[in-house]
C-alpha cells in the first residue's frame, strides 16, 4: 500500500508516490503521519512568510523579525486584542512558538496583564493560542 497523486513528472502510470511502498497497515500509518508532519511544517513556513509579506507591504515589522523570545513577546504584548495576538503568535514557526511560550510561562507573572491572557488561551499540546 502507498499513497499516490496524479502528477507530472511521474512513473509510467502517471502517478507520483507520496509515501514509500508499505507492507503493513502500521507502516502505512507511520508513513502518512510523517507526510502530515512535513505538510504541516510547510504550511507553518508558508504562514510565516505570508505574514511577513503582508507586514512588509504595510511597512510594519513582524514578530518574525525578532530573534529571541523576549523581543517577540514585547511585540505580542503590544497587540490591541487577543485576536491580533493569536494571529501573530500562531503565524510563528512551531519552534518559535515553543520558545516564546516557555519564556512567558516560566519568566513572567502569568497572573496579570498580557501574560495572563496568553496563559489562559495557550494550548500546550498544539503550541497555539486559541
Short mmCIF file of the C-alpha atoms (twelve columns), coordinates in Angstrom:
data_MODEL
# 
_entry.id   MODEL 
# 
loop_
_atom_site.group_PDB 
_atom_site.id 
_atom_site.type_symbol 
_atom_site.label_atom_id 
_atom_site.label_alt_id 
_atom_site.label_comp_id 
_atom_site.label_asym_id 
_atom_site.label_seq_id 
_atom_site.Cartn_x 
_atom_site.Cartn_y 
_atom_site.Cartn_z 
_atom_site.pdbx_PDB_model_num 
ATOM 1   C CA . UNK A 1   0.000  0.000  0.000   1 
ATOM 2   C CA . UNK A 2   1.169  3.545  -0.735  1 
ATOM 3   C CA . UNK A 3   -0.335 6.980  -1.138  1 
ATOM 4   C CA . UNK A 4   -0.022 8.441  -4.630  1 
ATOM 5   C CA . UNK A 5   -1.165 11.502 -6.537  1 
ATOM 6   C CA . UNK A 6   -1.533 12.069 -10.233 1 
ATOM 7   C CA . UNK A 7   1.241  14.483 -11.144 1 
ATOM 8   C CA . UNK A 8   3.954  15.097 -13.671 1 
ATOM 9   C CA . UNK A 9   6.742  14.077 -13.851 1 
ATOM 10  C CA . UNK A 10  5.555  10.682 -12.773 1 
ATOM 11  C CA . UNK A 11  6.068  6.995  -13.246 1 
ATOM 12  C CA . UNK A 12  4.851  5.232  -16.371 1 
ATOM 13  C CA . UNK A 13  1.296  5.036  -14.980 1 
ATOM 14  C CA . UNK A 14  1.040  8.778  -14.333 1 
ATOM 15  C CA . UNK A 15  1.420  8.691  -10.537 1 
ATOM 16  C CA . UNK A 16  3.942  10.119 -8.093  1 
ATOM 17  C CA . UNK A 17  4.378  8.398  -4.722  1 
ATOM 18  C CA . UNK A 18  3.919  10.446 -1.587  1 
ATOM 19  C CA . UNK A 19  4.851  7.538  0.661   1 
ATOM 20  C CA . UNK A 20  7.113  4.552  0.249   1 
ATOM 21  C CA . UNK A 21  5.614  1.150  -0.502  1 
ATOM 22  C CA . UNK A 22  4.365  -0.323 2.799   1 
ATOM 23  C CA . UNK A 23  3.717  -3.993 3.571   1 
ATOM 24  C CA . UNK A 24  1.719  -3.379 6.759   1 
ATOM 25  C CA . UNK A 25  -1.031 -1.033 7.831   1 
ATOM 26  C CA . UNK A 26  1.167  0.154  10.700  1 
ATOM 27  C CA . UNK A 27  3.940  1.027  8.279   1 
ATOM 28  C CA . UNK A 28  1.488  2.877  6.049   1 
ATOM 29  C CA . UNK A 29  0.058  4.802  9.028   1 
ATOM 30  C CA . UNK A 30  3.582  5.780  10.065  1 
ATOM 31  C CA . UNK A 31  4.418  6.959  6.531   1 
ATOM 32  C CA . UNK A 32  1.209  9.027  6.335   1 
ATOM 33  C CA . UNK A 33  1.888  10.512 9.786   1 
ATOM 34  C CA . UNK A 34  5.358  11.576 8.631   1 
ATOM 35  C CA . UNK A 35  3.899  13.064 5.443   1 
ATOM 36  C CA . UNK A 36  1.348  15.018 7.512   1 
ATOM 37  C CA . UNK A 37  4.141  16.374 9.715   1 
ATOM 38  C CA . UNK A 38  6.061  17.544 6.645   1 
ATOM 39  C CA . UNK A 39  2.927  19.137 5.180   1 
ATOM 40  C CA . UNK A 40  2.170  20.897 8.494   1 
ATOM 41  C CA . UNK A 41  5.742  22.170 8.604   1 
ATOM 42  C CA . UNK A 42  5.439  23.500 5.044   1 
ATOM 43  C CA . UNK A 43  2.156  25.187 5.975   1 
ATOM 44  C CA . UNK A 44  3.789  26.835 9.015   1 
ATOM 45  C CA . UNK A 45  6.649  28.166 6.911   1 
ATOM 46  C CA . UNK A 46  4.185  29.458 4.316   1 
ATOM 47  C CA . UNK A 47  2.054  31.109 7.015   1 
ATOM 48  C CA . UNK A 48  5.088  32.851 8.487   1 
ATOM 49  C CA . UNK A 49  6.249  34.018 5.054   1 
ATOM 50  C CA . UNK A 50  2.747  35.236 4.193   1 
ATOM 51  C CA . UNK A 51  2.550  37.278 7.411   1 
ATOM 52  C CA . UNK A 52  5.973  38.761 6.709   1 
ATOM 53  C CA . UNK A 53  4.954  39.832 3.200   1 
ATOM 54  C CA . UNK A 54  1.716  41.354 4.479   1 
ATOM 55  C CA . UNK A 55  3.559  43.323 7.155   1 
ATOM 56  C CA . UNK A 56  6.247  44.475 4.723   1 
ATOM 57  C CA . UNK A 57  3.555  45.690 2.331   1 
ATOM 58  C CA . UNK A 58  2.161  47.786 5.191   1 
ATOM 59  C CA . UNK A 59  5.647  48.938 6.205   1 
ATOM 60  C CA . UNK A 60  5.399  47.158 9.565   1 
ATOM 61  C CA . UNK A 61  7.797  44.904 11.416  1 
ATOM 62  C CA . UNK A 62  6.636  41.363 12.098  1 
ATOM 63  C CA . UNK A 63  7.316  39.256 15.146  1 
ATOM 64  C CA . UNK A 64  9.423  37.077 12.845  1 
ATOM 65  C CA . UNK A 65  11.853 39.977 12.508  1 
ATOM 66  C CA . UNK A 66  12.810 39.465 16.140  1 
ATOM 67  C CA . UNK A 67  15.120 36.648 17.082  1 
ATOM 68  C CA . UNK A 68  14.713 35.997 20.785  1 
ATOM 69  C CA . UNK A 69  11.571 35.197 22.780  1 
ATOM 70  C CA . UNK A 70  11.753 38.414 24.814  1 
ATOM 71  C CA . UNK A 71  11.636 40.605 21.694  1 
ATOM 72  C CA . UNK A 72  8.823  38.550 20.208  1 
ATOM 73  C CA . UNK A 73  6.900  38.770 23.482  1 
ATOM 74  C CA . UNK A 74  7.295  42.550 23.545  1 
ATOM 75  C CA . UNK A 75  5.736  42.730 20.077  1 
ATOM 76  C CA . UNK A 76  2.917  40.384 21.106  1 
ATOM 77  C CA . UNK A 77  2.305  42.347 24.289  1 
ATOM 78  C CA . UNK A 78  1.629  45.466 22.203  1 
ATOM 79  C CA . UNK A 79  -1.266 43.793 20.385  1 
ATOM 80  C CA . UNK A 80  -4.555 45.602 20.857  1 
ATOM 81  C CA . UNK A 81  -6.639 42.423 21.069  1 
ATOM 82  C CA . UNK A 82  -6.432 38.714 21.771  1 
ATOM 83  C CA . UNK A 83  -7.304 38.087 18.125  1 
ATOM 84  C CA . UNK A 84  -4.312 40.126 16.946  1 
ATOM 85  C CA . UNK A 85  -2.032 38.366 19.446  1 
ATOM 86  C CA . UNK A 86  -3.388 34.980 18.354  1 
ATOM 87  C CA . UNK A 87  -2.797 35.741 14.669  1 
ATOM 88  C CA . UNK A 88  0.779  36.917 15.207  1 
ATOM 89  C CA . UNK A 89  1.692  34.128 17.625  1 
ATOM 90  C CA . UNK A 90  0.119  31.314 15.611  1 
ATOM 91  C CA . UNK A 91  1.882  32.635 12.498  1 
ATOM 92  C CA . UNK A 92  5.266  31.818 14.034  1 
ATOM 93  C CA . UNK A 93  7.024  28.533 13.407  1 
ATOM 94  C CA . UNK A 94  6.306  25.827 15.977  1 
ATOM 95  C CA . UNK A 95  9.802  26.078 17.451  1 
ATOM 96  C CA . UNK A 96  9.457  29.872 17.890  1 
ATOM 97  C CA . UNK A 97  6.027  29.400 19.485  1 
ATOM 98  C CA . UNK A 98  7.520  26.916 21.935  1 
ATOM 99  C CA . UNK A 99  10.362 29.300 22.815  1 
ATOM 100 C CA . UNK A 100 8.009  32.233 23.379  1 
ATOM 101 C CA . UNK A 101 5.565  30.145 25.415  1 
ATOM 102 C CA . UNK A 102 8.401  28.819 27.572  1 
ATOM 103 C CA . UNK A 103 9.576  32.382 28.184  1 
ATOM 104 C CA . UNK A 104 6.099  33.661 29.063  1 
ATOM 105 C CA . UNK A 105 5.131  30.734 31.279  1 
ATOM 106 C CA . UNK A 106 8.418  30.491 33.174  1 
ATOM 107 C CA . UNK A 107 9.750  34.048 33.295  1 
ATOM 108 C CA . UNK A 108 6.699  36.300 33.519  1 
ATOM 109 C CA . UNK A 109 3.902  36.861 36.022  1 
ATOM 110 C CA . UNK A 110 1.052  34.947 34.390  1 
ATOM 111 C CA . UNK A 111 -1.493 36.349 36.838  1 
ATOM 112 C CA . UNK A 112 -1.720 39.823 35.315  1 
ATOM 113 C CA . UNK A 113 -1.625 41.664 32.031  1 
ATOM 114 C CA . UNK A 114 -0.962 40.169 28.626  1 
ATOM 115 C CA . UNK A 115 0.887  37.179 30.132  1 
ATOM 116 C CA . UNK A 116 -2.315 36.219 31.959  1 
ATOM 117 C CA . UNK A 117 -4.312 36.394 28.729  1 
ATOM 118 C CA . UNK A 118 -1.626 34.369 26.962  1 
ATOM 119 C CA . UNK A 119 -1.553 31.658 29.650  1 
ATOM 120 C CA . UNK A 120 -5.354 31.319 29.635  1 
ATOM 121 C CA . UNK A 121 -5.530 30.787 25.871  1 
ATOM 122 C CA . UNK A 122 -2.330 28.812 25.240  1 
ATOM 123 C CA . UNK A 123 -2.825 25.232 24.049  1 
ATOM 124 C CA . UNK A 124 0.298  23.415 25.214  1 
ATOM 125 C CA . UNK A 125 -0.466 20.265 23.230  1 
ATOM 126 C CA . UNK A 126 -0.587 22.098 19.895  1 
ATOM 127 C CA . UNK A 127 1.602  25.125 20.756  1 
ATOM 128 C CA . UNK A 128 -1.133 27.535 19.638  1 
ATOM 129 C CA . UNK A 129 -3.202 30.340 21.100  1 
ATOM 130 C CA . UNK A 130 -6.900 29.524 20.930  1 
# 
